[in-house]
Short mmCIF file of C-alpha atoms in Angstrom, two decimals:
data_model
loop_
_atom_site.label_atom_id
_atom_site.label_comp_id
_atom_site.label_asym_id
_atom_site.label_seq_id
_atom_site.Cartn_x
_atom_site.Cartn_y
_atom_site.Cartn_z
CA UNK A 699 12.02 61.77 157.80
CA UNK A 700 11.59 60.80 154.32
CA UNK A 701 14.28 58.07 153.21
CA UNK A 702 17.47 58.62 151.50
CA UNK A 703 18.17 57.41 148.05
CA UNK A 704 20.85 55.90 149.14
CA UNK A 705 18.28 54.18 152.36
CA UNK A 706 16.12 52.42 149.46
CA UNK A 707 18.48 51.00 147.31
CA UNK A 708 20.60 49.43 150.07
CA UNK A 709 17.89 47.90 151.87
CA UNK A 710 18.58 44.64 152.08
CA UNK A 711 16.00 41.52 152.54
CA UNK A 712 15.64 39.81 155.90
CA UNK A 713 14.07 36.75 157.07
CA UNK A 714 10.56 37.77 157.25
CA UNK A 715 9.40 41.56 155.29
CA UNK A 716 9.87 44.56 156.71
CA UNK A 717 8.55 48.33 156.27
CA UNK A 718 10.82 51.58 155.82
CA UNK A 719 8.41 54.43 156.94
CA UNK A 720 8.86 57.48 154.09
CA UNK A 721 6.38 59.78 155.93
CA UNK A 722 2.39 60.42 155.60
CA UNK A 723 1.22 57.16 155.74
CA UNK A 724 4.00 56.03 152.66
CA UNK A 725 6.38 53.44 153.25
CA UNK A 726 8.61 51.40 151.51
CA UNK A 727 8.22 46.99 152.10
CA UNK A 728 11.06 44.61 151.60
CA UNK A 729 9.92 41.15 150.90
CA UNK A 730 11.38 38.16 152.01
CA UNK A 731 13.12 37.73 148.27
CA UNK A 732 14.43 41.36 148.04
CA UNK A 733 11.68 42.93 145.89
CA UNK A 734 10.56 46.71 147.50
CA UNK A 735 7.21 47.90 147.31
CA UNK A 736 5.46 51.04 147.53
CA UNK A 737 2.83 51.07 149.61
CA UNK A 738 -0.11 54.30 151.33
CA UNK A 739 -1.62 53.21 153.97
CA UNK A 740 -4.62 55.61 154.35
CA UNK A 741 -8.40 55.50 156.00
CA UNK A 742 -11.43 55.82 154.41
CA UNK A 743 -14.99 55.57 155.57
CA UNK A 744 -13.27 54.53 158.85
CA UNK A 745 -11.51 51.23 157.97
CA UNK A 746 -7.72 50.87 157.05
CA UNK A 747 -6.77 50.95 153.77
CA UNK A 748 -3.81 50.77 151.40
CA UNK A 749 -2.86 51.38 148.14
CA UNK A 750 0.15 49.98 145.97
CA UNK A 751 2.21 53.21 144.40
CA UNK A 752 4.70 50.88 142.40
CA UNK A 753 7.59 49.20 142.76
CA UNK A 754 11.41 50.46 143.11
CA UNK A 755 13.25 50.66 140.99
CA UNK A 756 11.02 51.15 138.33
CA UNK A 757 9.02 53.77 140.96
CA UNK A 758 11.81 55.84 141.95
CA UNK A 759 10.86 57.68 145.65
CA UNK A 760 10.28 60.80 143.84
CA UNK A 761 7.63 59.51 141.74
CA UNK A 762 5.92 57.15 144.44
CA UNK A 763 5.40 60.31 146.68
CA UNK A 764 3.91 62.57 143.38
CA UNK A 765 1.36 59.17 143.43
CA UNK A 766 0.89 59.75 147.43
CA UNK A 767 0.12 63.97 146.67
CA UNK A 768 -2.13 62.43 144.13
CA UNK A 769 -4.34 60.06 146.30
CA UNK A 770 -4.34 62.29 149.24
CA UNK A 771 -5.88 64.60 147.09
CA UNK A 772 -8.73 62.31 145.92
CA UNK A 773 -8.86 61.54 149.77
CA UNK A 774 -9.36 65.29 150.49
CA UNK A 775 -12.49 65.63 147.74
CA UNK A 776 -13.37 62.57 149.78
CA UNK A 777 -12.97 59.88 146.97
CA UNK A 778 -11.11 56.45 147.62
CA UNK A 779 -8.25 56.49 145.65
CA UNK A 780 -8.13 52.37 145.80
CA UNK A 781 -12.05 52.50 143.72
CA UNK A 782 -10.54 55.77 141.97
CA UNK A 783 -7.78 53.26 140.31
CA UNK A 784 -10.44 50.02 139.64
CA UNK A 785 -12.92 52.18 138.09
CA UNK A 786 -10.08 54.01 136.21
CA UNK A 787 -8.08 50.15 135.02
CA UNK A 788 -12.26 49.36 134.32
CA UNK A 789 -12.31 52.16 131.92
CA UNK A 790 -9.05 51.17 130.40
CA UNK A 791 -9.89 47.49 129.93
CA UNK A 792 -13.36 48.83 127.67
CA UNK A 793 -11.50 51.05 126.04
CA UNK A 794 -9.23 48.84 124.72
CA UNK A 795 -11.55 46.26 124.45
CA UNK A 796 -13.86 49.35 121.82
CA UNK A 797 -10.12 50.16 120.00
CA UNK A 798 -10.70 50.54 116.38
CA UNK A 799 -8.01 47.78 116.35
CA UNK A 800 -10.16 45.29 118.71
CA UNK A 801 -13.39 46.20 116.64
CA UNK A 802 -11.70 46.11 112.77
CA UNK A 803 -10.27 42.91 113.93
CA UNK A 804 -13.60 41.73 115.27
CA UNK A 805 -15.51 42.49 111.95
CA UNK A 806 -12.65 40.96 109.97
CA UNK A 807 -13.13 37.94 111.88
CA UNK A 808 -16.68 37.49 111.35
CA UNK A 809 -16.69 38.85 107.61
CA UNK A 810 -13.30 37.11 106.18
CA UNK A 811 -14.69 32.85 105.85
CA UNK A 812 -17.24 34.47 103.17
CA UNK A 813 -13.77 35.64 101.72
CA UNK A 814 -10.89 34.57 99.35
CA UNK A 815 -7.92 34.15 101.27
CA UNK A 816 -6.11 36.31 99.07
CA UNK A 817 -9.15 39.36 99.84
CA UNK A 818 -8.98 38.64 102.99
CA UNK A 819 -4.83 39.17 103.17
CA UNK A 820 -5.35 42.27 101.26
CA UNK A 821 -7.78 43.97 103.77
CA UNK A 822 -5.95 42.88 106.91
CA UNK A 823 -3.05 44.11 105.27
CA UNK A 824 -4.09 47.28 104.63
CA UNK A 825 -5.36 47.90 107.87
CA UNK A 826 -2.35 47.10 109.64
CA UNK A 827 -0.32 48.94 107.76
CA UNK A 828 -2.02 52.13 107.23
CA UNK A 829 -4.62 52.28 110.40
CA UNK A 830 -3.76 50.35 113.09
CA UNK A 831 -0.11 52.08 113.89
CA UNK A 832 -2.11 55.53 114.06
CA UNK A 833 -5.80 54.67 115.16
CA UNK A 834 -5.99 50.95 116.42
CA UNK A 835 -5.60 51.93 120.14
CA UNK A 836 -8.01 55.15 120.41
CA UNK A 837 -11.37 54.36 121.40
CA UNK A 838 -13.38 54.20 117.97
CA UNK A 839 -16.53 56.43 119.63
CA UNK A 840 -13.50 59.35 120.36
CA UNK A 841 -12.08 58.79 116.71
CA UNK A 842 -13.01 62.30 114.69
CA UNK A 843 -13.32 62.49 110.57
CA UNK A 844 -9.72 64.72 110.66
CA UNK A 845 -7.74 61.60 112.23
CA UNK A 846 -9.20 59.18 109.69
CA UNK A 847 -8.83 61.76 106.98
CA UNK A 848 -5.15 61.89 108.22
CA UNK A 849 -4.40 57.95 107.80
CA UNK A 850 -5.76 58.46 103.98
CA UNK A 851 -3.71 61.51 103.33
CA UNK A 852 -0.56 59.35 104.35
CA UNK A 853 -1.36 56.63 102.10
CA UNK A 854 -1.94 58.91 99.18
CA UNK A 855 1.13 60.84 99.42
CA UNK A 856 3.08 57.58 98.89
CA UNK A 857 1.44 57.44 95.32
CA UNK A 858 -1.11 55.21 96.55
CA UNK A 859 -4.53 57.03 95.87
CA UNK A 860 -6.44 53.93 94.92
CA UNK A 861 -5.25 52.09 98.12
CA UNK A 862 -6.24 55.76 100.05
CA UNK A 863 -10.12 54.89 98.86
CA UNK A 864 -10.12 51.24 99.83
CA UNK A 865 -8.77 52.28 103.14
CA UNK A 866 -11.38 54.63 103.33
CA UNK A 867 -13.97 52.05 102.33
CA UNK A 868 -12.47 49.92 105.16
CA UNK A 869 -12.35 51.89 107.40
CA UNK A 870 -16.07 52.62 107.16
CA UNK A 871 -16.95 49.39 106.80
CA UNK A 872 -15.10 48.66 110.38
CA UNK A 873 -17.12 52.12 111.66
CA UNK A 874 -20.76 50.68 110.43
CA UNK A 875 -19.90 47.53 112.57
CA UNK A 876 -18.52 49.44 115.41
CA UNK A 877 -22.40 51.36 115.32
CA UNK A 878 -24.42 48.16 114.96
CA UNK A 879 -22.56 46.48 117.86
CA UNK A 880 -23.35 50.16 120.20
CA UNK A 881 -19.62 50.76 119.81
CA UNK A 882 -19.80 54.38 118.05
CA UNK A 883 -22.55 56.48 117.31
CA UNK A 884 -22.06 57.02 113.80
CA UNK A 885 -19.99 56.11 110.38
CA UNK A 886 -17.77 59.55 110.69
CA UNK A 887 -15.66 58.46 107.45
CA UNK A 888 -18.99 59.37 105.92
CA UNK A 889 -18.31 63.24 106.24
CA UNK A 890 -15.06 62.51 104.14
CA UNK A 891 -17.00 61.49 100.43
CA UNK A 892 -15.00 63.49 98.49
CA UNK A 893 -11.92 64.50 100.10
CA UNK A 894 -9.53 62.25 97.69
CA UNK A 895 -9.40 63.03 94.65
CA UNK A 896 -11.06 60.41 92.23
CA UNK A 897 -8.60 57.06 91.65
CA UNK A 898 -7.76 56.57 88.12
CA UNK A 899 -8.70 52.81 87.41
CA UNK A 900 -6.23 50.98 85.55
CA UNK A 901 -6.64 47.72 83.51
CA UNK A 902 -5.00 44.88 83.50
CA UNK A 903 -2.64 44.85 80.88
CA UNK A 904 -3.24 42.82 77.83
CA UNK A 905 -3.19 41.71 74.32
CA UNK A 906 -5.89 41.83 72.00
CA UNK A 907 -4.96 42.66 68.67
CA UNK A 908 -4.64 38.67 66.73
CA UNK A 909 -1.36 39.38 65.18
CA UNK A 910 0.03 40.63 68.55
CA UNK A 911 -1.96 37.16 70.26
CA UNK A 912 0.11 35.01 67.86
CA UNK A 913 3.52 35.97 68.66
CA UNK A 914 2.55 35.96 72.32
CA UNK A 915 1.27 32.26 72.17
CA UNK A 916 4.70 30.98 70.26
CA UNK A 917 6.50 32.46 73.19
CA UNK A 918 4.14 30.77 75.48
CA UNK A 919 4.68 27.57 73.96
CA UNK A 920 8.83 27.85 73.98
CA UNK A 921 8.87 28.92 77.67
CA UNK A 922 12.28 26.93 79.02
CA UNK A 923 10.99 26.76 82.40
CA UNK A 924 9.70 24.25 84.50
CA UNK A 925 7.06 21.89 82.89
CA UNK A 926 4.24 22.91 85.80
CA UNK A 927 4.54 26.68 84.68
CA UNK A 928 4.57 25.77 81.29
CA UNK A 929 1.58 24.14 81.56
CA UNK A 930 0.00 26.90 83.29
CA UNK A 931 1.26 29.27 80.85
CA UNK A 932 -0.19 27.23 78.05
CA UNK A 933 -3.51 27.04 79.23
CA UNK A 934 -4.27 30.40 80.78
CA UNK A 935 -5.03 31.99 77.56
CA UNK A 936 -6.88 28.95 76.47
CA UNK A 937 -9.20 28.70 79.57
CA UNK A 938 -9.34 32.85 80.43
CA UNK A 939 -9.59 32.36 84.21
CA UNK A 940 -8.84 34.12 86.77
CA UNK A 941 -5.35 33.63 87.67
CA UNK A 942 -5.91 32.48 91.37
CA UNK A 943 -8.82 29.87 90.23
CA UNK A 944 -5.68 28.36 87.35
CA UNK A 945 -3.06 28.27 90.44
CA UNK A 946 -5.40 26.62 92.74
CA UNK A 947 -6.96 23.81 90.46
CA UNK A 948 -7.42 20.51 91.99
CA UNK A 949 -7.38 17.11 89.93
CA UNK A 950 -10.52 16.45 92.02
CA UNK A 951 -12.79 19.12 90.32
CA UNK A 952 -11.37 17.84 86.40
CA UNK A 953 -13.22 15.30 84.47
CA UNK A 954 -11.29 15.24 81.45
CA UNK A 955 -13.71 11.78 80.17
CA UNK A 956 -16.34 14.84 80.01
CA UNK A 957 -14.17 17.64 79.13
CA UNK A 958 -15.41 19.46 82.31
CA UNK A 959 -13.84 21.71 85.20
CA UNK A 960 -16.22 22.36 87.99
CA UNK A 961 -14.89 24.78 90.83
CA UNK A 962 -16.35 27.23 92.96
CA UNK A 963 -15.35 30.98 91.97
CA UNK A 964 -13.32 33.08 94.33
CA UNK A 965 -14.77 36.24 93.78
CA UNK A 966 -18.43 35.43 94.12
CA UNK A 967 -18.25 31.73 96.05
CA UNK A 968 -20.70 31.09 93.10
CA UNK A 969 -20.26 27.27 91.34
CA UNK A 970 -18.53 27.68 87.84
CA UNK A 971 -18.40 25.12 85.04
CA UNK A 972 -15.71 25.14 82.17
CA UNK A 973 -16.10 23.59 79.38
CA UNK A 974 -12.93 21.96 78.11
CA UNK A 975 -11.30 21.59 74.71
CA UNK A 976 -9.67 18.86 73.54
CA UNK A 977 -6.31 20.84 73.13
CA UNK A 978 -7.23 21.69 76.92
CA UNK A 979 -7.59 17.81 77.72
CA UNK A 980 -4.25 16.95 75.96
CA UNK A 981 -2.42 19.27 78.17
CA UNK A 982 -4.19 18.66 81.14
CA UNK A 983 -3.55 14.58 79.97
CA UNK A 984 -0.16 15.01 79.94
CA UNK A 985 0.35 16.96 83.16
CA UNK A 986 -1.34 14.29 85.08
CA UNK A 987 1.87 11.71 84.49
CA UNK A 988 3.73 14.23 86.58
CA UNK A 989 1.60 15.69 89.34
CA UNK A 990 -1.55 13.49 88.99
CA UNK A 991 -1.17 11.79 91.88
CA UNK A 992 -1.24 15.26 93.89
CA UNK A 993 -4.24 17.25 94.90
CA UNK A 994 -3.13 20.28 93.38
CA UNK A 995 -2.88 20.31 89.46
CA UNK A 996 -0.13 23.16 89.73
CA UNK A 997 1.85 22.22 92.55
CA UNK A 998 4.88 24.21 94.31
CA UNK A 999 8.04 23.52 95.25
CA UNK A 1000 5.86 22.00 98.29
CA UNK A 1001 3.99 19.92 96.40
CA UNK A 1002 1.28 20.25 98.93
CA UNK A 1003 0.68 23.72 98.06
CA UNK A 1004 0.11 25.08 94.91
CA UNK A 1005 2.73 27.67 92.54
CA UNK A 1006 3.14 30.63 94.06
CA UNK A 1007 1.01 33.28 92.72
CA UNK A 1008 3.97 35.60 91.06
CA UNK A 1009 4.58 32.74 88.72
CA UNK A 1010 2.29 33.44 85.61
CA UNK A 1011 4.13 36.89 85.62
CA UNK A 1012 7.25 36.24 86.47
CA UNK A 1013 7.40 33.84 83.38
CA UNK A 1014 5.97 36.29 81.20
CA UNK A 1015 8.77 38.40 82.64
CA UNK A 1016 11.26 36.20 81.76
CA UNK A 1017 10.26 36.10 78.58
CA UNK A 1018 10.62 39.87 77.79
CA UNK A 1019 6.92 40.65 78.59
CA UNK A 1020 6.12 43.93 80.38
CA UNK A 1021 3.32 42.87 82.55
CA UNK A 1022 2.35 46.47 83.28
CA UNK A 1023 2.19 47.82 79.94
CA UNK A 1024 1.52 44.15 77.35
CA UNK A 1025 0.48 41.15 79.33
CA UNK A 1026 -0.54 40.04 82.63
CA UNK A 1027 -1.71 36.67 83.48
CA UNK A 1028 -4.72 38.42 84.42
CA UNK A 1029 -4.94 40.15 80.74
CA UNK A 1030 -5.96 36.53 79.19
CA UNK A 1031 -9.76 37.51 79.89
CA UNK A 1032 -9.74 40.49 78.54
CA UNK A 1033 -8.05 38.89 75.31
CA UNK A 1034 -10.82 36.16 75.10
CA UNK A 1035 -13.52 38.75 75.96
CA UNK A 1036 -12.31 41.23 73.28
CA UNK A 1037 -11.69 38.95 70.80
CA UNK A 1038 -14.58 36.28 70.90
CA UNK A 1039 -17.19 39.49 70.75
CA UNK A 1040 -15.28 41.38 68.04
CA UNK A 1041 -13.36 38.13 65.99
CA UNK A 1042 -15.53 35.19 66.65
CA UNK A 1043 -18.87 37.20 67.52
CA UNK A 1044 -19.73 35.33 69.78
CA UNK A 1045 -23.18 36.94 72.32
CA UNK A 1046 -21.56 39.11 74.84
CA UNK A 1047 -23.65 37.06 77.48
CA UNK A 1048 -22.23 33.71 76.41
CA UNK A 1049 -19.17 35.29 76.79
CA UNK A 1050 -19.87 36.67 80.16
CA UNK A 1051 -21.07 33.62 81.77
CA UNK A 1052 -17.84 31.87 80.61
CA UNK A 1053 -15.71 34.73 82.67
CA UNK A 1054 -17.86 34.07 85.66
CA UNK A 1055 -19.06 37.75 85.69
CA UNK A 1056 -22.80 38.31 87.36
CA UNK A 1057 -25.08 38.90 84.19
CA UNK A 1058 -28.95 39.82 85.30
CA UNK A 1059 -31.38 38.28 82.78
CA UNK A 1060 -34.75 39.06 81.70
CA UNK A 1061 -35.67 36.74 85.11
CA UNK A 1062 -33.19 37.91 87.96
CA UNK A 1063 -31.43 35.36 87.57
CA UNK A 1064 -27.43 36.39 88.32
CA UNK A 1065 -25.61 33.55 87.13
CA UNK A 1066 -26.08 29.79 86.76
CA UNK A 1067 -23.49 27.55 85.87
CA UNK A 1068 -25.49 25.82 83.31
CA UNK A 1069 -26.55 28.68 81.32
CA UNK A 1070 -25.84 28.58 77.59
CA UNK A 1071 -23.26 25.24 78.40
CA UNK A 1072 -23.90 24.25 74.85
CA UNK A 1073 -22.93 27.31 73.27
CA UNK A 1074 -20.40 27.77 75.78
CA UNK A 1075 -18.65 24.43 74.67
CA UNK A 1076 -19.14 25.23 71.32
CA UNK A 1077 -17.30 28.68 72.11
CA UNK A 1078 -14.34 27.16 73.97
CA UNK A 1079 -13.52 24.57 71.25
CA UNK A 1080 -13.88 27.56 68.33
CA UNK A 1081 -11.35 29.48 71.07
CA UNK A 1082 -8.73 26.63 71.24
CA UNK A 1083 -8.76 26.26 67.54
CA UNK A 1084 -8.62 29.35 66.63
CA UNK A 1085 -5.63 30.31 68.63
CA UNK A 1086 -4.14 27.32 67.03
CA UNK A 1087 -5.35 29.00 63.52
CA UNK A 1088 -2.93 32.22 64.98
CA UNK A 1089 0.18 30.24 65.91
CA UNK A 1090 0.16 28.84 62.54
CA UNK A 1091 0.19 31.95 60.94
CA UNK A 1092 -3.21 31.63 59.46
CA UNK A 1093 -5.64 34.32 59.24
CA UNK A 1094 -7.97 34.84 62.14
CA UNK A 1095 -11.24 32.34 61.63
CA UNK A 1096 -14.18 33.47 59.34
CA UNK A 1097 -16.76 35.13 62.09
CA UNK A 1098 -19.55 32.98 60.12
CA UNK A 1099 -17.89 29.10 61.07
CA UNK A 1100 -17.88 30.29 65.05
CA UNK A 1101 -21.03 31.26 65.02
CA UNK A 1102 -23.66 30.68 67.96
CA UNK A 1103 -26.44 28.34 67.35
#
């Protein structure tokens, strides 16, 4: 007779384990610490097998014999059910093991040293976010174009659309990996070209008209905040890098004897040298009495980490700036790159070189940090002095006295 509900849960443990017999080779065994197992014993190929079915409670009775119909079944088509459940836990295992989750997080892994940190957050992030929780545990060979096409839709229905196309570009990035490590077959996000509408690219907001420049750098110079960000604030229009390269300077890459910076750029792991101006130098001179003796020329409220990366706006914020719309600490380039072609004239490519961008010459050559260095110091002195010409109130600098030559 089958047992009782009431059979199973009172079963109690004894001093060695014990079987309750449920019917057709099922029975129920009560270990020694009061744990209850379901168990089939069953033959196959003429030895004596069994099979686990689960354990009660979790298992109730009801669902244990369903598991019994099940492997009597496989045992009537005359398949073990104990290799039926290894090759099927097999199968599991290499799925998960070929998730798109295991294999994005496999290509980050090998892809994200060549990386800044802050690209690398911003990928990771994205997958996690707005792939993983709907694709990272299907098999990426199973995953169709209409599931990934899916993720993007969600992503631009939150307003998004820009993020929708790096997803996208992630996504098949993680799908090209997945078919060059026999993981898929194909790069199916390749069917959807097209299927977002084109992003709108925005840029960063900024300031480039000189009399707008000079009330901007008064403001700079009266920021009432902490010396550090002042600092920072000063000399981020004065040295037009990127933001992330300012935050992250180290004392160790400055010589201010030789009015030099020397750092390697985040965006292209290339070497970069900046030439500094002497109203650079005095700032940098006088920061050193206060965080000199760290390794970070910006430091943090941890002073062994740098200023957190909101800073640069959330001064200019502070100071009534709308860094969507006027300024962003990002915007400083596009200030200097605006106004040393169109003010100063200064060579597009001198200027180019000084923002670190890749600039193909006649020879191939895509950047060295050398290039032009003698026009380029010549360009960031005429810079600093003629900002200082605009927070005066003097008229912008005569094109001919910053000219190249």
């Amino acid at each position: 007779m089958p047992l009782t509900d009431v059979e199973v849960r009172s079963a109690r443990p004894r001093d060695k384990a014990y079987r309750l017999a449920d019917g057709a080779g099922m029975y129920l065994e009560v270990s020694q610490t009061g744990g209850k197992y379901w168990r089939l014993k069953y033959r196959f190929g003429g030895k004596e097998k069994r099979l686990a079915l689960g354990v009660y409670p979790e298992v109730s009775a009801k669902e244990a014999r369903e598991r019994r119909a099940q492997a009597r079944k496989l045992l009537a088509n005359g398949i073990d059910p104990g290799i039926e459940r290894k090759v099927q836990k097999a199968a599991t295992l290499e799925r998960a093991a070929n998730s798109f989750e295991a294999v994005a997080r496999e290509w980050f892994a090998r892809q994200a040293p060549g990386w800044a940190a802050s690209h690398a957050d911003k990928i990771m992030g994205r997958l996690e976010n707005d792939v993983f929780p709907w694709l990272g545990g299907r098999a990426i060979a199973e995953i169709k174009a209409p599931e990934v096409l899916a993720v993007l839709r969600r992503v631009e229905a939150r307003g998004a659309l820009d993020t929708a196309h790096r997803v996208h570009q992630n996504c098949g990035q993680v799908f090209r990996y997945a078919v060059a490590t026999g993981r898929a077959e194909r790069d199916i996000s390749s069917d959807l070209r097209g299927a977002l509408p084109p992003a709108r690219h925005t840029h960063f907001a900024s300031v480039t008209d000189p009399s707008e420049v000079a009330g901007l750098l008064r403001a700079l110079d009266g920021f009432q905040g902490t010396f550090v960000v002042q600092c920072a604030l000063r000399l981020a229009p004065l040295l037009f890098v990127r933001p992330g390269e300012l935050r992250t300077a180290e004392w160790a890459q400055l010589d201010l004897d030789k009015a030099q910076w020397r750092y390697t750029v985040s965006k292209t792991k290339t070497e970069h040298l900046v030439p500094l101006a002497t109203q650079v130098v005095a700032i940098l001179r006088e920061l050193h009495a206060l965080t000199g003796q760290r390794r970070y020329v910006f430091p943090g409220r941890d002073p062994k980490k740098t200023m957190s990366e909101a800073a640069i706006n959330a001064a200019l914020r502070r100071m009534g700036f709308d860094t969507k719309t006027e300024i962003t600490g990002h915007g400083f380039r596009a200030m200097a790159r605006t106004i040393l072609h169109e003010q100063l004239r200064f060579p597009s490519e001198v200027i180019e070189h000084q923002l670190a961008h890749k600039v193909p010459d006649a020879l191939g050559t895509a950047y060295n940090r050398t290039k032009f260095i003698a026009d380029r110091t010549a360009m960031m002195q005429a810079w600093a002095d003629y900002l200082d010409s605009l927070k005066a109130g003097e008229r912008a600098a005569s094109p001919a006295t910053a000219r190249v030559a």
